[in-house]
Amino acid sequence: MNYYSLNKQAPNTSFKDAVIKGLAPDKGLYFPESITPLPKEFFYNIDNLSYSEIAFEAIKQFVSPEIPETVLKTIVEETLSFDFPVVELNKNISTLELFHGPTMAFKDVGARFMARCLSYFNQDNTNEVTVLVATSGDTGGAVANGFLGVKGVNVVILYPSGKVSDIQEMQLTTLGQNIKALEVNGTFDDCQAMVKTAFLDETLTSKMQLTSANSINVARWLPQLFYFMFTYKQLHNKYEDIVFSVPSGNFGNVCAGMMAQQLGLPIKHFVASNNENNVVTRYLQTELYSPKPSVQTISNAMDVGAPSNFIRIQEIYKNNFEALKENVSSYSFSDDETREAMLEIYNDYNYVADPHGAVGYLGCKSHLKENPEAHCVFLETAHPTKFLDVVEEVIKEKQPLPEQIQAVMGKEKESVLVSTYEDLKVFLLN
Ligand SMILES: *Cc1c(COP(=O)(O)O)cnc(C)c1O
């Protein structure tokens, strides 16, 4: 598959090149040249397919021929080595648990898939790559874990000092080897801006191949469309009108859901659920897109002021505001509302949600007010113990720590403090 830049000022390129570059030379995000819907039989037959088979069929067109089918089968199987259960709370609301991977957030799937693609492209050790990534919380850990020990790949993670949870910080600062963590004196937006500046800095890019492992990278973004298919497999015999409420920050996940829909997956509607960083909620109300600096919330992985993937969503809907509005709603919720929702989910369903999932749950409730017949699935994007302070304070109950979390507790943190872009550059050049 070839990819074009959404800024339309750079040449089209192969999947391999799009993955290695991350961002197009004109700063545009890459987008596939075509999307061919899967045959109807694929969906009729989905009960008989394993998750790996579903994922293989769904992603094949986007990565071939650069990744041969036999290699792709292995990549998909290794990526999906854990479960994706749907838990029904009541006849109108379910949650899709995306936290059963090694770092217990949904980003494990994209990070593991991308790491294996890069590793394949670098099998003869000629393309040493530096993955430079900004994280608002969970990307860092997922990327660190997914890329640990991958030959020919150095990973540099920028995270906002004091604005990620303790467990998130441990997950990205304690691995060593080819993983380096930079602690930025600033916000996630500052981290993201530094990464973008680095990509455009020729004094850097002439010396090293930089790529991104944020959802701007097609190999990180596209595998997220699997989640929506796995949910369909689990629910389609029971519910007809399936709606997804996606807790959104950079809007990669919800945009991947829209790609699943383009592939023919019957999805009734999307709800993009926001915390107070609500540029898209405001856009859908006013048709005015006005990014604002991010504010800190208890759902920190969604503290994004200028969501990178919004432009891909515009492309999917061909910049047609009415078509977008028909298919997507968006709501924004405060931290107080989020805490109340966590408590409600716990009291009413004996289920412990993390703050991001709780925002998704609130999105479902808002949608169901107008559409009482729908079945709304909110994505539980991280395990509640990743946000232990908030969760235990709200539900007033100690949480047992899963194995994956225990494994990083008490390990020694290693990070380098940076304040300016110059600091980052000096670090990279050394
Ligand atoms: C990254 C993240 C999100 C936001 O996902 P986007 O694809 O950036 O919209 C939501 N919840 C959690 C827990 C995350 O880590």
Short mmCIF file of C-alpha atoms in Angstrom, two decimals, residues 61-274:
data_model
loop_
_atom_site.label_atom_id
_atom_site.label_comp_id
_atom_site.label_asym_id
_atom_site.label_seq_id
_atom_site.Cartn_x
_atom_site.Cartn_y
_atom_site.Cartn_z
CA GLN A 61 -4.04 -4.44 2.49
CA PHE A 62 -2.31 -1.67 4.44
CA VAL A 63 1.07 -3.40 4.81
CA SER A 64 1.52 -5.58 1.76
CA PRO A 65 3.55 -6.23 -0.24
CA GLU A 66 6.34 -4.76 1.90
CA ILE A 67 5.56 -7.21 4.66
CA PRO A 68 5.01 -10.68 3.17
CA GLU A 69 1.94 -12.59 4.36
CA THR A 70 3.85 -15.26 6.27
CA VAL A 71 5.79 -12.59 8.19
CA LEU A 72 2.61 -10.62 8.81
CA LYS A 73 0.91 -13.70 10.29
CA THR A 74 3.72 -14.04 12.82
CA ILE A 75 3.74 -10.31 13.62
CA VAL A 76 0.00 -10.34 14.28
CA GLU A 77 0.13 -13.48 16.41
CA GLU A 78 2.99 -12.15 18.54
CA THR A 79 1.29 -8.75 18.89
CA LEU A 80 -1.98 -10.24 20.10
CA SER A 81 -0.70 -12.54 22.81
CA PHE A 82 -3.32 -11.45 25.37
CA ASP A 83 -7.10 -11.17 25.62
CA PHE A 84 -9.64 -8.43 24.68
CA PRO A 85 -12.75 -9.28 26.69
CA VAL A 86 -16.03 -7.39 26.48
CA VAL A 87 -17.77 -7.10 29.87
CA GLU A 88 -21.50 -6.32 29.82
CA LEU A 89 -22.61 -3.94 32.55
CA ASN A 90 -26.25 -3.91 31.52
CA LYS A 91 -28.31 -4.37 28.35
CA ASN A 92 -27.25 -0.97 27.04
CA ILE A 93 -23.66 -0.62 28.20
CA SER A 94 -20.59 -2.82 27.88
CA THR A 95 -16.91 -2.17 28.25
CA LEU A 96 -14.12 -3.49 26.10
CA GLU A 97 -11.09 -4.18 28.28
CA LEU A 98 -7.98 -3.12 26.41
CA PHE A 99 -5.63 -3.44 29.37
CA HIS A 100 -4.52 -7.04 29.38
CA GLY A 101 -1.19 -6.40 27.67
CA PRO A 102 2.24 -5.99 29.27
CA THR A 103 1.85 -2.30 30.23
CA MET A 104 -1.90 -2.50 30.80
CA ALA A 105 -3.03 0.22 28.40
CA PHE A 106 -4.44 -0.14 24.90
CA LYS A 107 -1.27 1.26 23.34
CA ASP A 108 0.50 -2.09 23.78
CA VAL A 109 -1.07 -3.41 20.57
CA GLY A 110 0.11 -0.57 18.34
CA ALA A 111 3.54 -0.43 19.98
CA ARG A 112 4.12 -4.17 19.66
CA PHE A 113 2.95 -4.21 16.06
CA MET A 114 5.10 -1.23 15.08
CA ALA A 115 8.20 -2.59 16.86
CA ARG A 116 7.91 -5.84 14.92
CA CYS A 117 7.45 -4.03 11.61
CA LEU A 118 10.54 -1.89 12.23
CA SER A 119 12.48 -4.92 13.33
CA TYR A 120 11.55 -6.68 10.07
CA PHE A 121 12.57 -3.66 7.99
CA ASN A 122 15.88 -3.57 9.84
CA GLN A 123 16.67 -7.27 9.63
CA ASP A 124 19.94 -6.72 7.78
CA ASN A 125 20.93 -4.02 10.29
CA THR A 126 21.34 -1.31 7.69
CA ASN A 127 18.59 1.05 8.83
CA GLU A 128 19.37 2.12 12.38
CA VAL A 129 16.43 4.17 13.60
CA THR A 130 15.84 6.42 16.61
CA VAL A 131 12.26 6.35 17.78
CA LEU A 132 11.46 9.70 19.35
CA VAL A 133 8.18 9.80 21.18
CA ALA A 134 6.24 12.19 23.40
CA THR A 135 3.93 10.66 25.99
CA SER A 136 1.07 11.97 28.06
CA GLY A 137 1.27 8.80 30.14
CA ASP A 138 0.73 5.43 28.53
CA THR A 139 2.50 5.63 25.19
CA GLY A 140 5.89 5.80 26.91
CA GLY A 141 5.49 2.53 28.78
CA ALA A 142 3.95 0.71 25.83
CA VAL A 143 6.67 1.87 23.45
CA ALA A 144 9.45 1.14 25.96
CA ASN A 145 8.10 -2.36 26.50
CA GLY A 146 7.32 -3.03 22.84
CA PHE A 147 10.73 -1.90 21.57
CA LEU A 148 12.91 -3.20 24.40
CA GLY A 149 15.87 -5.08 22.96
CA VAL A 150 14.82 -4.57 19.30
CA LYS A 151 18.08 -4.47 17.33
CA GLY A 152 18.92 -1.30 15.45
CA VAL A 153 16.27 0.75 17.23
CA ASN A 154 17.04 3.36 19.90
CA VAL A 155 14.08 4.75 21.78
CA VAL A 156 13.92 8.22 23.34
CA ILE A 157 10.79 9.03 25.33
CA LEU A 158 9.82 12.55 26.42
CA TYR A 159 7.36 12.86 29.28
CA PRO A 160 6.06 15.84 31.24
CA SER A 161 7.66 15.90 34.68
CA GLY A 162 5.18 15.33 37.51
CA LYS A 163 2.24 14.91 35.13
CA VAL A 164 2.20 11.15 34.67
CA SER A 165 1.19 8.64 37.33
CA ASP A 166 3.89 6.92 39.44
CA ILE A 167 3.30 3.60 37.75
CA GLN A 168 3.37 5.14 34.30
CA GLU A 169 6.67 6.81 35.16
CA MET A 170 8.15 3.56 36.44
CA GLN A 171 7.11 1.73 33.28
CA LEU A 172 9.04 4.09 31.05
CA THR A 173 12.10 4.91 33.16
CA THR A 174 13.24 1.57 34.52
CA LEU A 175 13.92 -0.67 31.53
CA GLY A 176 17.40 0.45 30.47
CA GLN A 177 19.02 -1.12 27.37
CA ASN A 178 17.93 0.74 24.21
CA ILE A 179 15.30 2.81 26.05
CA LYS A 180 16.07 6.35 27.31
CA ALA A 181 13.61 8.56 29.21
CA LEU A 182 13.75 12.36 29.13
CA GLU A 183 11.82 14.19 31.83
CA VAL A 184 10.58 17.48 30.42
CA ASN A 185 10.02 20.51 32.53
CA GLY A 186 6.66 21.32 30.89
CA THR A 187 3.40 19.83 29.61
CA PHE A 188 2.63 17.05 27.15
CA ASP A 189 2.09 19.70 24.47
CA ASP A 190 5.64 20.94 25.12
CA CYS A 191 6.95 17.38 24.71
CA GLN A 192 5.00 16.94 21.48
CA ALA A 193 6.24 20.29 20.15
CA MET A 194 9.88 19.34 20.86
CA VAL A 195 9.43 16.06 19.00
CA LYS A 196 7.91 17.86 16.02
CA THR A 197 10.75 20.40 15.98
CA ALA A 198 13.30 17.58 16.03
CA PHE A 199 11.68 15.92 13.00
CA LEU A 200 12.09 19.15 11.03
CA ASP A 201 15.62 19.94 12.20
CA GLU A 202 17.95 19.11 9.33
CA THR A 203 21.04 19.30 11.50
CA LEU A 204 19.55 16.28 13.29
CA THR A 205 17.83 14.45 10.46
CA SER A 206 20.96 14.57 8.31
CA LYS A 207 22.77 12.62 11.03
CA MET A 208 20.14 10.13 12.16
CA GLN A 209 16.93 8.50 10.99
CA LEU A 210 14.26 9.72 13.39
CA THR A 211 10.79 8.24 13.52
CA SER A 212 7.77 8.59 15.76
CA ALA A 213 5.89 5.93 17.70
CA ASN A 214 2.91 8.14 18.48
CA SER A 215 -0.32 7.43 16.69
CA ILE A 216 0.88 9.69 13.88
CA ASN A 217 2.90 6.64 12.80
CA VAL A 218 0.70 4.44 10.62
CA ALA A 219 2.11 1.24 12.14
CA ARG A 220 1.09 2.41 15.62
CA TRP A 221 -2.27 3.78 14.55
CA LEU A 222 -3.80 1.24 12.15
CA PRO A 223 -3.62 -1.93 14.33
CA GLN A 224 -5.98 -0.19 16.74
CA LEU A 225 -8.79 -0.94 14.30
CA PHE A 226 -8.64 -4.56 15.54
CA TYR A 227 -10.37 -3.64 18.81
CA PHE A 228 -13.59 -2.72 17.07
CA MET A 229 -13.66 -5.98 15.13
CA PHE A 230 -12.97 -8.03 18.27
CA THR A 231 -15.92 -6.32 19.97
CA TYR A 232 -18.17 -7.05 17.01
CA LYS A 233 -17.19 -10.71 17.15
CA GLN A 234 -18.22 -10.85 20.80
CA LEU A 235 -21.46 -8.87 20.60
CA HIS A 236 -22.99 -9.14 17.13
CA ASN A 237 -25.19 -12.13 17.93
CA LYS A 238 -26.75 -10.26 20.81
CA TYR A 239 -26.94 -6.59 19.80
CA GLU A 240 -27.61 -4.99 16.46
CA ASP A 241 -26.82 -1.30 16.90
CA ILE A 242 -23.34 -1.16 18.35
CA VAL A 243 -22.05 2.27 19.31
CA PHE A 244 -18.50 2.91 20.54
CA SER A 245 -17.62 5.52 23.11
CA VAL A 246 -13.89 6.16 22.84
CA PRO A 247 -12.08 8.17 25.52
CA SER A 248 -10.03 10.43 23.28
CA GLY A 249 -6.87 12.49 23.49
CA ASN A 250 -4.90 12.48 20.26
CA PHE A 251 -7.91 10.85 18.55
CA GLY A 252 -5.89 7.96 17.12
CA ASN A 253 -8.06 5.27 18.65
CA VAL A 254 -11.43 6.66 17.55
CA CYS A 255 -9.98 7.36 14.11
CA ALA A 256 -8.85 3.71 13.88
CA GLY A 257 -12.45 2.75 14.68
CA MET A 258 -13.55 4.83 11.73
CA MET A 259 -11.10 2.90 9.56
CA ALA A 260 -12.72 -0.35 10.75
CA GLN A 261 -16.04 1.12 9.69
CA GLN A 262 -14.58 2.01 6.29
CA LEU A 263 -13.57 -1.65 5.99
CA GLY A 264 -17.26 -2.52 6.30
CA LEU A 265 -17.60 -3.21 10.02
CA PRO A 266 -21.19 -2.41 11.03
CA ILE A 267 -20.77 0.34 13.60
CA LYS A 268 -23.83 2.45 14.30
CA HIS A 269 -22.16 5.54 15.73
CA PHE A 270 -19.08 6.86 17.52
CA VAL A 271 -18.93 8.93 20.65
CA ALA A 272 -15.62 10.75 21.13
CA SER A 273 -15.51 11.26 24.89
CA ASN A 274 -13.30 14.05 26.17
#
